[in-house]
PDB file of C-alpha atoms and ligand atoms in Angstrom:
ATOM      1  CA  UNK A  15       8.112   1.555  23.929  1.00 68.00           C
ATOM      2  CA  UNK A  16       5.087   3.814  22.512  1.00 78.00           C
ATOM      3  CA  UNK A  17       4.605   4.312  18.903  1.00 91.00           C
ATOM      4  CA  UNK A  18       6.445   7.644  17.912  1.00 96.00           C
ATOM      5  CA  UNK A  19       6.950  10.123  15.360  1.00 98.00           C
ATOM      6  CA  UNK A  20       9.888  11.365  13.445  1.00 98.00           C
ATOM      7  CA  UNK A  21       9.085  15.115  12.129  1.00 98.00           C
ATOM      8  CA  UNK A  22      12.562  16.554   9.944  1.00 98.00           C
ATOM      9  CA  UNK A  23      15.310  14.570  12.407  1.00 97.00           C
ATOM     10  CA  UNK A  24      13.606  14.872  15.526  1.00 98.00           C
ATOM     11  CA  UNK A  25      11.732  12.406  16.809  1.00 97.00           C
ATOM     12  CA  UNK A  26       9.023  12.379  19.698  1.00 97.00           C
ATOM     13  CA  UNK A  27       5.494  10.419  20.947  1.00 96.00           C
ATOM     14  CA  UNK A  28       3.266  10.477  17.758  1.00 95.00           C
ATOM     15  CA  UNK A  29       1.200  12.968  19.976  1.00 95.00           C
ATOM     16  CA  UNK A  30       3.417  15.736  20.481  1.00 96.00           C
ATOM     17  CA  UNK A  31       4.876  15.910  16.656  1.00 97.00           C
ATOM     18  CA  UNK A  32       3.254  19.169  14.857  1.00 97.00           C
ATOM     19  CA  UNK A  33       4.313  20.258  11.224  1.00 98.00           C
ATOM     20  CA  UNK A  34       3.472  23.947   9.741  1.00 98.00           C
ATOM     21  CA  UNK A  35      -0.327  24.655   8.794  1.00 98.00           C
ATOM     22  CA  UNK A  36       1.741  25.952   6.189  1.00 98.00           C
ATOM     23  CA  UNK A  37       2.770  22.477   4.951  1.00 98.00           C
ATOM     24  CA  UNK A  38       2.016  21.890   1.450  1.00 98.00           C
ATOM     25  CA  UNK A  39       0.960  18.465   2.377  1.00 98.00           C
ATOM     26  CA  UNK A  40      -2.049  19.876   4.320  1.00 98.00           C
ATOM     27  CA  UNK A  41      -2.891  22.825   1.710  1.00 98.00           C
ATOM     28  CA  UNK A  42      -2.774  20.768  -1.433  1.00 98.00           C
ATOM     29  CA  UNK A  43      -1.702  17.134  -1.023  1.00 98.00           C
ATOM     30  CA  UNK A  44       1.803  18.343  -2.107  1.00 98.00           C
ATOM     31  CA  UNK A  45       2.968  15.144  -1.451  1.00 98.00           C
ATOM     32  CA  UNK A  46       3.978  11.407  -1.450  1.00 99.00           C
ATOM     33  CA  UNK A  47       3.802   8.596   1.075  1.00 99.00           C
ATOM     34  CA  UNK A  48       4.659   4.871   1.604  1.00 98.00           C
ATOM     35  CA  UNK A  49       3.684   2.209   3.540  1.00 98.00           C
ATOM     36  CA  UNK A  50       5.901  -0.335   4.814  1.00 98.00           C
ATOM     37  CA  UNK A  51       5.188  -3.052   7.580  1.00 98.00           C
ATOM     38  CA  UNK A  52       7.403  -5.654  10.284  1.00 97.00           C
ATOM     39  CA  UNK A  53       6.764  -9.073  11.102  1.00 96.00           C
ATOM     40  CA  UNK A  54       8.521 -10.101  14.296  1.00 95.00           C
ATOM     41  CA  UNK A  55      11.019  -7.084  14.564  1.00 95.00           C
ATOM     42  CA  UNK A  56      12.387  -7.214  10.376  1.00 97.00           C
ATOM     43  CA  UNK A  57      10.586  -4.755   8.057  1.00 98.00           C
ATOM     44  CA  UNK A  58       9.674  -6.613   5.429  1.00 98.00           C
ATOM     45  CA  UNK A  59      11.111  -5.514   1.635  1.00 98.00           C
ATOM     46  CA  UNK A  60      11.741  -1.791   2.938  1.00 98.00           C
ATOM     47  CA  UNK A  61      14.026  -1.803  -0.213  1.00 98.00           C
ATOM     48  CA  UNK A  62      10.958  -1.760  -2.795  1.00 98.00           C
ATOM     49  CA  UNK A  63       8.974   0.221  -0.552  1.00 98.00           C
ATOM     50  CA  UNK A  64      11.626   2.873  -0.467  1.00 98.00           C
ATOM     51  CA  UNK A  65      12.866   2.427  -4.289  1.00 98.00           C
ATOM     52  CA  UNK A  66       8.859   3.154  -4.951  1.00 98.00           C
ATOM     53  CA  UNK A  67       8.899   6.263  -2.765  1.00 98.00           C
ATOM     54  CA  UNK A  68      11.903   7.691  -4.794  1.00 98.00           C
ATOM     55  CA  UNK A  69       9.859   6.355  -8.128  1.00 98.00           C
ATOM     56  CA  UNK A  70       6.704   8.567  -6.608  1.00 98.00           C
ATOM     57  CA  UNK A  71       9.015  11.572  -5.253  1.00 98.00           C
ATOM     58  CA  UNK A  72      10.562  11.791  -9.000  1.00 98.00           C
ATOM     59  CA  UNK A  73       6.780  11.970 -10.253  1.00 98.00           C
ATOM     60  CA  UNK A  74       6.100  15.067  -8.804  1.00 98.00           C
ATOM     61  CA  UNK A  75       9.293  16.716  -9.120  1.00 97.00           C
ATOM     62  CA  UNK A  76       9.943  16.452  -5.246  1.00 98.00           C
ATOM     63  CA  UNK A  77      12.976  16.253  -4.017  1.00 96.00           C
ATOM     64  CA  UNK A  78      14.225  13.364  -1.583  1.00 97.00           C
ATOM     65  CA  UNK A  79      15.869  15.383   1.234  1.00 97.00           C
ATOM     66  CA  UNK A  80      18.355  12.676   1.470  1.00 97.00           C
ATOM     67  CA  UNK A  81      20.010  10.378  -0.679  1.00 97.00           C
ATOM     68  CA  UNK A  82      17.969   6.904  -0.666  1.00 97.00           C
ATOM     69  CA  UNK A  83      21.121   4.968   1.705  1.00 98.00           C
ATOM     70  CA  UNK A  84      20.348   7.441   4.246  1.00 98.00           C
ATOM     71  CA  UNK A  85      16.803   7.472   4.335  1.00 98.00           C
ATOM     72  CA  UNK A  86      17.006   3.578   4.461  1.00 98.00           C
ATOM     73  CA  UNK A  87      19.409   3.888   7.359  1.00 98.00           C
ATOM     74  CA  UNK A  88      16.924   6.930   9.104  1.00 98.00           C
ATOM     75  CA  UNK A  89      14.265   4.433   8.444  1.00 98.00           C
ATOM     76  CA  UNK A  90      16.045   1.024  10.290  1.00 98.00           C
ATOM     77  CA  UNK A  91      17.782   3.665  13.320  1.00 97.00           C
ATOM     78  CA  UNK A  92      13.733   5.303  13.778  1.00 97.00           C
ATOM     79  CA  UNK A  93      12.427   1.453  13.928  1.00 97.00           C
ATOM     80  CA  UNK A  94      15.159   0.243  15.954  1.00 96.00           C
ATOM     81  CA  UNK A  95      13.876   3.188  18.779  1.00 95.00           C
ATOM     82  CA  UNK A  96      10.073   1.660  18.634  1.00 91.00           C
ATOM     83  CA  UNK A  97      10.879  -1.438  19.712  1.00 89.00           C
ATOM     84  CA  UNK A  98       7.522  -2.965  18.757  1.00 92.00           C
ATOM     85  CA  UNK A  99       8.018  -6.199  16.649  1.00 94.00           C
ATOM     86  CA  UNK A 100       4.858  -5.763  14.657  1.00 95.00           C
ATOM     87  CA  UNK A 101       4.442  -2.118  13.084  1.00 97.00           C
ATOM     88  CA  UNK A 102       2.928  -0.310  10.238  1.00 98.00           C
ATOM     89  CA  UNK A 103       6.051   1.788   9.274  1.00 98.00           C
ATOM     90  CA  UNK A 104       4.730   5.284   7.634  1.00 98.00           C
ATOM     91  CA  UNK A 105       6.617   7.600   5.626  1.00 98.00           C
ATOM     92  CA  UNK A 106       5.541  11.175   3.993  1.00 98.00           C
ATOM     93  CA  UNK A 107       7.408  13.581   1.974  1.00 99.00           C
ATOM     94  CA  UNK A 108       5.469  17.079   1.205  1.00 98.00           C
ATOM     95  CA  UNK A 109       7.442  20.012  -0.827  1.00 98.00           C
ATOM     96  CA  UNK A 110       7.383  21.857   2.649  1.00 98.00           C
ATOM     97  CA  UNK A 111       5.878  24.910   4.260  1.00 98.00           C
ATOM     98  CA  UNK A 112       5.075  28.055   2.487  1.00 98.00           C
ATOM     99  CA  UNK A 113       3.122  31.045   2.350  1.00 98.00           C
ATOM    100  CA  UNK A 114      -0.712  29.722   0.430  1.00 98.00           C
ATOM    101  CA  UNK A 115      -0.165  29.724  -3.361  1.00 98.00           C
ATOM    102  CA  UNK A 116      -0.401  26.902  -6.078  1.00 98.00           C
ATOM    103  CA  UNK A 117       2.884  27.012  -7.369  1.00 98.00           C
ATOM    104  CA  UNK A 118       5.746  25.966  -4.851  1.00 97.00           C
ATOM    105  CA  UNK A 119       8.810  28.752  -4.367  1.00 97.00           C
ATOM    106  CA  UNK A 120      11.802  27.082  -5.183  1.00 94.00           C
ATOM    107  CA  UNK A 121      14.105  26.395  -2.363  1.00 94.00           C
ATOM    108  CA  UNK A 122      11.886  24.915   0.068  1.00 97.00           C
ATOM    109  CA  UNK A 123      12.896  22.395   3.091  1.00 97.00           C
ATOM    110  CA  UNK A 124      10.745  18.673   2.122  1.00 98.00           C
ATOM    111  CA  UNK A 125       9.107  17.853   5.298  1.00 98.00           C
ATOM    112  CA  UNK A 126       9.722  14.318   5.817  1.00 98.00           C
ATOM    113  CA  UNK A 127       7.630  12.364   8.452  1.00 98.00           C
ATOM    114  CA  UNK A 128       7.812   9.000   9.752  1.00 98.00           C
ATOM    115  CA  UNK A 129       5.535   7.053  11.874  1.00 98.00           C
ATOM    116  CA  UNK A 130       5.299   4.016  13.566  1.00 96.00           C
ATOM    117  CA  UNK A 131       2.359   2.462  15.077  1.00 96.00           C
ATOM    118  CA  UNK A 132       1.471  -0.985  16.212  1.00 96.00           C
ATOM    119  CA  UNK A 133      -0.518  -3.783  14.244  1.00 95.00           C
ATOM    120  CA  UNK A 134      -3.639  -3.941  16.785  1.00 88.00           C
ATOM    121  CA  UNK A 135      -5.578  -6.173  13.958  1.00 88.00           C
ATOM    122  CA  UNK A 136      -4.996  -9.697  12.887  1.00 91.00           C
ATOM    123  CA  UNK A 137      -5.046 -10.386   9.435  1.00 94.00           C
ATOM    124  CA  UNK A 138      -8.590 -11.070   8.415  1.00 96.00           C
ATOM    125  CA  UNK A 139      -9.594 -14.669   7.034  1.00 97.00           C
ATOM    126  CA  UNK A 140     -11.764 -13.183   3.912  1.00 98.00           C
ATOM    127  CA  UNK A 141     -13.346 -10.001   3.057  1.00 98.00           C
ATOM    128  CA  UNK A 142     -16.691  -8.940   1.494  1.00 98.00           C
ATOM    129  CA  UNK A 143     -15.973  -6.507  -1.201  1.00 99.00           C
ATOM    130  CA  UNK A 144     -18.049  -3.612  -3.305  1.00 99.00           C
ATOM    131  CA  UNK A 145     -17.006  -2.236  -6.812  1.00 99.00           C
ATOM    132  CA  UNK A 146     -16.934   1.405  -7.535  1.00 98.00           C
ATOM    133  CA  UNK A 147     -16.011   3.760 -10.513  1.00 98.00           C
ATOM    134  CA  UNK A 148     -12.798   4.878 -11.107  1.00 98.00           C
ATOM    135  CA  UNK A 149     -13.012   8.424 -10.437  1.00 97.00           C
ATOM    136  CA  UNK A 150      -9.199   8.868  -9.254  1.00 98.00           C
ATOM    137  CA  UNK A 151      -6.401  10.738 -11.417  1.00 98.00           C
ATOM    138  CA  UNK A 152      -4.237   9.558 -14.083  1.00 97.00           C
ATOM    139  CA  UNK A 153      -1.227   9.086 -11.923  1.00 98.00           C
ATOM    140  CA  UNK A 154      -1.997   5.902  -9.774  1.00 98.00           C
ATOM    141  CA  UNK A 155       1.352   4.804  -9.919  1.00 98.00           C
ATOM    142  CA  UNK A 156       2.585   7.486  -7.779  1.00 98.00           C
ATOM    143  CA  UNK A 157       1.786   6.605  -3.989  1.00 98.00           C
ATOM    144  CA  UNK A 158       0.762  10.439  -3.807  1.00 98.00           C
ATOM    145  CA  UNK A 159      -1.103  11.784  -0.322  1.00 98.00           C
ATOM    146  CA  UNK A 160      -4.296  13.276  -2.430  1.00 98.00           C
ATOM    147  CA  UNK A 161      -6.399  10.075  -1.605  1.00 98.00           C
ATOM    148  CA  UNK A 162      -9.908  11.702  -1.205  1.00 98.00           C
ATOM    149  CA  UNK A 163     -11.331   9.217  -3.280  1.00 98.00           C
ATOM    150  CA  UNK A 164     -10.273   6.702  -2.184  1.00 98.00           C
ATOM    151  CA  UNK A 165     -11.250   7.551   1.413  1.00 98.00           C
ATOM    152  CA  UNK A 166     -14.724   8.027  -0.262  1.00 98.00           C
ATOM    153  CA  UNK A 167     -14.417   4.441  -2.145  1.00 98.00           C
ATOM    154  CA  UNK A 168     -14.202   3.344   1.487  1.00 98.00           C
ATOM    155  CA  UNK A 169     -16.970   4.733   2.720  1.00 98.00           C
ATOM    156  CA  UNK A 170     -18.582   3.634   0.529  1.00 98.00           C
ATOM    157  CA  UNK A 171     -17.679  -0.270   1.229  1.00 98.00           C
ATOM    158  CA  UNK A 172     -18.368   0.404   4.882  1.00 98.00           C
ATOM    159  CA  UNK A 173     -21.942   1.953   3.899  1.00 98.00           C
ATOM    160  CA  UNK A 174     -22.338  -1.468   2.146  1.00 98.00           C
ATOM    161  CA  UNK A 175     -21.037  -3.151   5.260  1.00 98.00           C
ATOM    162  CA  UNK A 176     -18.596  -4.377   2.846  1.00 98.00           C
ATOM    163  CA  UNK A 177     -14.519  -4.682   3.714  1.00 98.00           C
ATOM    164  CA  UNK A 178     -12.915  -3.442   1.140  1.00 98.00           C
ATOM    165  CA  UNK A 179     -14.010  -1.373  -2.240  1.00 99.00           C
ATOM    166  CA  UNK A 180     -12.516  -2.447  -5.492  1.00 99.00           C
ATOM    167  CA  UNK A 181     -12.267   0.568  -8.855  1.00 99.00           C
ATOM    168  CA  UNK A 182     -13.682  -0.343 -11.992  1.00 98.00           C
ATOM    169  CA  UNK A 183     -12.760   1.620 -14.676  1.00 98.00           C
ATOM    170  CA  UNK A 184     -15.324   3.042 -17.470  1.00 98.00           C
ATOM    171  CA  UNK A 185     -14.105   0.698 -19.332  1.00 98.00           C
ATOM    172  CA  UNK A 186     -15.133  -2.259 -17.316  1.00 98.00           C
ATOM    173  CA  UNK A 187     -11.769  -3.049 -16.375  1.00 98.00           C
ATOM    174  CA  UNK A 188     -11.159  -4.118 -12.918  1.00 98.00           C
ATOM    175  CA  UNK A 189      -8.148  -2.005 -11.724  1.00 99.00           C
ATOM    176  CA  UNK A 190      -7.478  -2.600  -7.764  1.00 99.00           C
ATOM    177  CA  UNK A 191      -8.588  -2.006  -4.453  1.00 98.00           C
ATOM    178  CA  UNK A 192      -9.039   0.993  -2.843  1.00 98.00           C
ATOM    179  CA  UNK A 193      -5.302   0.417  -1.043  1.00 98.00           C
ATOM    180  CA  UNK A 194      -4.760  -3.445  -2.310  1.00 98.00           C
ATOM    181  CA  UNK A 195      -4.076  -4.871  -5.340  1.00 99.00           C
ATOM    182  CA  UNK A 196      -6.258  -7.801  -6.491  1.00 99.00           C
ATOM    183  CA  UNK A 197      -5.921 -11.204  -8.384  1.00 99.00           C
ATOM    184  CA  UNK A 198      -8.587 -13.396  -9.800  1.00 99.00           C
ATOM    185  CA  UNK A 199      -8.231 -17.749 -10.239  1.00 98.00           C
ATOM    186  CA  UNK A 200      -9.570 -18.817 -12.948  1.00 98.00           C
ATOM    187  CA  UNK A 201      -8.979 -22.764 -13.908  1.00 98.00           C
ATOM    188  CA  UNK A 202      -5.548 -22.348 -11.133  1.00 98.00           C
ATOM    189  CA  UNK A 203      -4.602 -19.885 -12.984  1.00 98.00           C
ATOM    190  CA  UNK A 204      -3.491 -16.509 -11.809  1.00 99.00           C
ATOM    191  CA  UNK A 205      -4.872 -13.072 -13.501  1.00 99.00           C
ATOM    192  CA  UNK A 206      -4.295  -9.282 -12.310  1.00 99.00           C
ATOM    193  CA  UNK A 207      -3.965  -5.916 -14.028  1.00 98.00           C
ATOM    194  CA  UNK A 208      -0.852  -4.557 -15.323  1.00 98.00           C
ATOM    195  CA  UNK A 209       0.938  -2.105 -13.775  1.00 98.00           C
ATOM    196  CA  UNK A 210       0.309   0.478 -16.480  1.00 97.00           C
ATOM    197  CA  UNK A 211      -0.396   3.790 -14.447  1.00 97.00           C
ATOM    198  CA  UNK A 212      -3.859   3.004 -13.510  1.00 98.00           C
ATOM    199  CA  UNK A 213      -2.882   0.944 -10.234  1.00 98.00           C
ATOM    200  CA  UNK A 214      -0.109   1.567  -7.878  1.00 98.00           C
ATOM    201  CA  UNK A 215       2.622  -1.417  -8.755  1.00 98.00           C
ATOM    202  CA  UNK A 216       1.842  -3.087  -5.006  1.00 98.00           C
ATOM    203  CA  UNK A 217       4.667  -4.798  -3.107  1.00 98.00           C
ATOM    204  CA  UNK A 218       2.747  -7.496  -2.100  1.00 98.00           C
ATOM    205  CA  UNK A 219       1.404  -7.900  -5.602  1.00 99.00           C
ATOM    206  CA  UNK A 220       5.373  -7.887  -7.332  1.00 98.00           C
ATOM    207  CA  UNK A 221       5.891 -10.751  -4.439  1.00 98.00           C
ATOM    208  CA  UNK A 222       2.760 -13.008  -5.378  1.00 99.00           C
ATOM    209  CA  UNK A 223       4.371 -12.939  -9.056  1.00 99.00           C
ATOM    210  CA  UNK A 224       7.043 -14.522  -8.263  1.00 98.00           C
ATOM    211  CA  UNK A 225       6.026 -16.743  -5.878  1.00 98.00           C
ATOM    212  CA  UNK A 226       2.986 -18.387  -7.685  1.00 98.00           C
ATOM    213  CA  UNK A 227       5.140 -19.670 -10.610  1.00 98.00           C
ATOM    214  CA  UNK A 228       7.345 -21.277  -7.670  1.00 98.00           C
ATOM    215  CA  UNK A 229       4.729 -23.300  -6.299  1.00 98.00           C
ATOM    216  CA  UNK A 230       3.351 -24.432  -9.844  1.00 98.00           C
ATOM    217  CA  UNK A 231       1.055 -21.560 -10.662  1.00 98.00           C
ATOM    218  CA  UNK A 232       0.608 -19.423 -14.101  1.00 98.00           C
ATOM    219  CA  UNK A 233       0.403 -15.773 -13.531  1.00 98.00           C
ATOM    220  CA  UNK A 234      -0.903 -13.983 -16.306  1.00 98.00           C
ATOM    221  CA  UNK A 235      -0.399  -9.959 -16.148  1.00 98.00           C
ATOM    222  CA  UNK A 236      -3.061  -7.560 -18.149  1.00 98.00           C
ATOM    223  CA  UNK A 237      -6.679  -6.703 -18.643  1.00 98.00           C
ATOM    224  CA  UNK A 238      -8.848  -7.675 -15.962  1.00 98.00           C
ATOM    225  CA  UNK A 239     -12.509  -7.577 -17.192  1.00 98.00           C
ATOM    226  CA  UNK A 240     -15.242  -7.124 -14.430  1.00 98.00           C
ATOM    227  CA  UNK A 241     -17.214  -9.695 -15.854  1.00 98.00           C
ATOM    228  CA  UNK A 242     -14.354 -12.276 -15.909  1.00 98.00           C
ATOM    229  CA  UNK A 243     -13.648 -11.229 -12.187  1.00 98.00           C
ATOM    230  CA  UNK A 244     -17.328 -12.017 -11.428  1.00 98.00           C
ATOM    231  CA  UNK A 245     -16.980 -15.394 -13.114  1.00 98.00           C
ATOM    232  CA  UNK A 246     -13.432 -16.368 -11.729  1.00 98.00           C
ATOM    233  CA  UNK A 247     -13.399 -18.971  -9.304  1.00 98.00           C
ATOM    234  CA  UNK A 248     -11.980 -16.719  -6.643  1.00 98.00           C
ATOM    235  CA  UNK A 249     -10.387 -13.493  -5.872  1.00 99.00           C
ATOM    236  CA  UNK A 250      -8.392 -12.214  -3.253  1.00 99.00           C
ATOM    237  CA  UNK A 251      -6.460  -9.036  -2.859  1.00 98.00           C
ATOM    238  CA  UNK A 252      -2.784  -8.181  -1.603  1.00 98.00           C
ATOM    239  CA  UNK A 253      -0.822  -4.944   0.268  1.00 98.00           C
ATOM    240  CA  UNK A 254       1.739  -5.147   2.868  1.00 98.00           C
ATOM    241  CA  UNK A 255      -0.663  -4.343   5.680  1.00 98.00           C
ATOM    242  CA  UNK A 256      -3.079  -6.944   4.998  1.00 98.00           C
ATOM    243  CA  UNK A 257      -1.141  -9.466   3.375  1.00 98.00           C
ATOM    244  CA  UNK A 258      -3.017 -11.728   1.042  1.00 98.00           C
ATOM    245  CA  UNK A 259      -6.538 -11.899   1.978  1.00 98.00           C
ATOM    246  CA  UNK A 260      -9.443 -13.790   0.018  1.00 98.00           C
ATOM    247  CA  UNK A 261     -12.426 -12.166  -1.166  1.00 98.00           C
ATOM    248  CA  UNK A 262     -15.323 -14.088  -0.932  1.00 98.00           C
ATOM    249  CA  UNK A 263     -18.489 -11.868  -1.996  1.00 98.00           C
ATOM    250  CA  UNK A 264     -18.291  -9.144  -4.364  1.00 98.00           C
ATOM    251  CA  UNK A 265     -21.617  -6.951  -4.412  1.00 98.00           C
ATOM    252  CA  UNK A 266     -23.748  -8.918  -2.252  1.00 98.00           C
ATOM    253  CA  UNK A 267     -22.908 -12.346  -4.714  1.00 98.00           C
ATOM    254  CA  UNK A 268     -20.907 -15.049  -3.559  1.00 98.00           C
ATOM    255  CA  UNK A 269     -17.443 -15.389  -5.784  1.00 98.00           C
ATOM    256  CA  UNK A 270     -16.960 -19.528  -6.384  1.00 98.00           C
ATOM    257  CA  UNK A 271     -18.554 -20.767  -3.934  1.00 97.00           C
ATOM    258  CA  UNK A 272     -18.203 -18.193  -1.209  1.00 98.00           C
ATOM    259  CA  UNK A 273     -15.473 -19.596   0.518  1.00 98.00           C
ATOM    260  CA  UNK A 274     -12.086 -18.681   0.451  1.00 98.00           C
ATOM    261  CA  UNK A 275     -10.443 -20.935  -2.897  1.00 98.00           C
ATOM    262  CA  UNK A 276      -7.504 -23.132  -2.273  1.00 98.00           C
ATOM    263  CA  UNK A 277      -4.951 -21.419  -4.806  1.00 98.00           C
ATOM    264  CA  UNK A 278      -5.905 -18.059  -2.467  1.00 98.00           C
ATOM    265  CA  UNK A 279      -5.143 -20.368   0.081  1.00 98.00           C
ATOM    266  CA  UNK A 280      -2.079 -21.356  -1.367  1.00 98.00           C
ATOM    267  CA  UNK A 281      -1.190 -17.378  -1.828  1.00 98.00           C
ATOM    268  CA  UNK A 282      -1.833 -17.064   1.754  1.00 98.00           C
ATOM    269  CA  UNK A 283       0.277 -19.559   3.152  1.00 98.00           C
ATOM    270  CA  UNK A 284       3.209 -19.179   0.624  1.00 98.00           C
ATOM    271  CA  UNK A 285       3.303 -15.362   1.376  1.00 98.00           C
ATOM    272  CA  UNK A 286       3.484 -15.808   5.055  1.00 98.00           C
ATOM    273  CA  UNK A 287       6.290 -18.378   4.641  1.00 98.00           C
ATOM    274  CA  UNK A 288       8.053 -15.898   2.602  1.00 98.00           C
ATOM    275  CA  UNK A 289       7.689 -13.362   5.563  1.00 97.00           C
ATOM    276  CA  UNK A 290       9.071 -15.908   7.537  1.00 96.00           C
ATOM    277  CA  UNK A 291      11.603 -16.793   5.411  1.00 96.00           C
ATOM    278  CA  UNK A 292      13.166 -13.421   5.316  1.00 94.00           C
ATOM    279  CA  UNK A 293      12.268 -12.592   9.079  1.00 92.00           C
ATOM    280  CA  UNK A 294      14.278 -15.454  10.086  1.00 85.00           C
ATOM    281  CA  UNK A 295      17.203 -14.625   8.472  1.00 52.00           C
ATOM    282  CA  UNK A 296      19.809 -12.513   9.895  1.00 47.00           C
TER     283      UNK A 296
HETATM  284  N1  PMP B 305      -2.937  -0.237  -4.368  1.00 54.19           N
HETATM  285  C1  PMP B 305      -3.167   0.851  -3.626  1.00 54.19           C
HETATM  286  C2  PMP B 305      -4.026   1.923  -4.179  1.00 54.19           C
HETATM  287  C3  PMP B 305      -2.610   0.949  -2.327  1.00 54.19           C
HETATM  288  O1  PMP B 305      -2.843   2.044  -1.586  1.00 54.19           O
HETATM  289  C4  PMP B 305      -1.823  -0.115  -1.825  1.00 54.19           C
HETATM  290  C5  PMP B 305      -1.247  -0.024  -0.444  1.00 54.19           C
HETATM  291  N2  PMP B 305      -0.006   0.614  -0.435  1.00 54.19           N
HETATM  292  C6  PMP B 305      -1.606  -1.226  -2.650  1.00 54.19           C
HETATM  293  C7  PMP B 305      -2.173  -1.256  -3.913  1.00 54.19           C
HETATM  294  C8  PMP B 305      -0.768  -2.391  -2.181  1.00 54.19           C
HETATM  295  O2  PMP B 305       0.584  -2.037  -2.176  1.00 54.19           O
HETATM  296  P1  PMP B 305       1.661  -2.806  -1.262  1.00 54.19           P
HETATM  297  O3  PMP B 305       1.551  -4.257  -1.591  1.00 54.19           O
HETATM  298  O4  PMP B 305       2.946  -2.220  -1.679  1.00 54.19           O
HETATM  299  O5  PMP B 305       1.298  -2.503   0.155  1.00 54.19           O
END
């Protein structure tokens, strides 16, 4: 089955779905999104993923054109149709389509888009990483579409031919990836930023807490200076695309001993037994 689209209840090839140049999503970022992903046909903790899309919808003021049970179902029924067992599920929610001004009329239609489109990359082994300043909003807990910088926080890693870019605030305070959250190791154990409005509160990141402590690891939640993440014995970062993946050089140096650690390792394999855990069920 090819990957398709889902544009207000009708769905079609992701090629032929079109939505207003009016949309408020392409005029001013009016808008939210999640990501969500399958492993072998389940999609995996579409519950959080869609509980954090109502969390970033209320944010903004925008209203959920359906109640949450719905959209789940509309999400499962649109999946069902793909028929691909390994997908990157996509959802968007913009105010709608109006005539070009700042503030929104009331009474607009949400335009509410799904997408789903196949894995075609494994998950990588390790990544290189850069840091960069902070130079996003004040809302980071809201999954919101405005993401121009992080798309530039990209390019820049890929500039660097490094994988991934990581923000550092002013403050020196390592904060997360450009669309990851990250941990550090230091003596086994477990450090990484609160969820405080300056990161988005990742998935993959609430699942890591509560597996570490299950296989004998401390997790300690709060500031995460950039010199302590330079010193840690390794660091690796998490998100429901890419799963948990170590990072083994931050700009240009080697982290530990440039290998990926053994309690990333660890994260790694006790994350993918969770997926398979919950895939094999039901
Ligand atoms: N932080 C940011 C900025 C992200 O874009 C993502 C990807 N959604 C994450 C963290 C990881 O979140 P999750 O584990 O829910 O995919």
């Amino acid at each position: 089955m090819p990957e398709l689209a889902y544009v207000n209840g009708k769905t079609t090839l992701v090629d032929e779905a079109v939505v207003s140049i009016e949309d408020r999503g392409f005029q001013f970022a009016d808008g939210i999104y999640e990501v969500a992903r399958s492993h072998d046909g389940k999609l995996v903790d579409l519950d959080r993923h869609l509980a954090r899309f109502e969390r970033s919808a209320r944010m903004l003021d925008l209203p959920l054109p359906m109640p949450l049970p719905e959209l789940e179902r509309t999400c499962r029924e649109f999946y069902r149709q793909t028929e691909l067992p390994e997908v990157i599920l996509y959802l968007q929610l913009t105010r709608g389509a109006a005539r070009r001004q700042h503030a929104a009329p009331s009474g607009l239609r949400p335009t509410l888009v799904l997408t789903s489109r196949a894995v075609t990359k494994p998950t990588p082994p390790r990544f290189s990483a850069i840091t960069v300043p902070n130079n996003r909003w004040k809302m980071c807990a809201c999954k919101s579409i405005a993401l121009l910088p992080t798309v530039l926080a990209k390019h820049a890693a890929a500039k660097a031919g490094a994988d991934e870019a990581i923000f550092v605030g002013d403050d020196g305070l390592v904060l997360e990836g450009a669309s990851d959250n990250i941990f550090a190791v230091k003596s086994g154990v477990l450090f990484t930023p609160a969820a405080d409005g300056r990161i988005l509160e990742g998935i993959t990141r609430g699942r890591i807490l509560e597996l570490a402590p299950k296989h004998g690891y401390r997790t300690i939640v709060g500031p995460l200076p950039l010199d302590f993440a330079r010193e840690a014995d390794e660091l690796f970062i998490t998100s429901s695309v890419l799963t948990v993946v170590p990072i083994v050089r931050l700009d240009g140096r080697p982290v530990g001993d440039g290998q990926p650690g053994p309690v990333s390792l660890a994260m790694v394999k006790a994350y993918w037994d969770f997926i398979l855990e919950v895939t094999g069920a039901d």
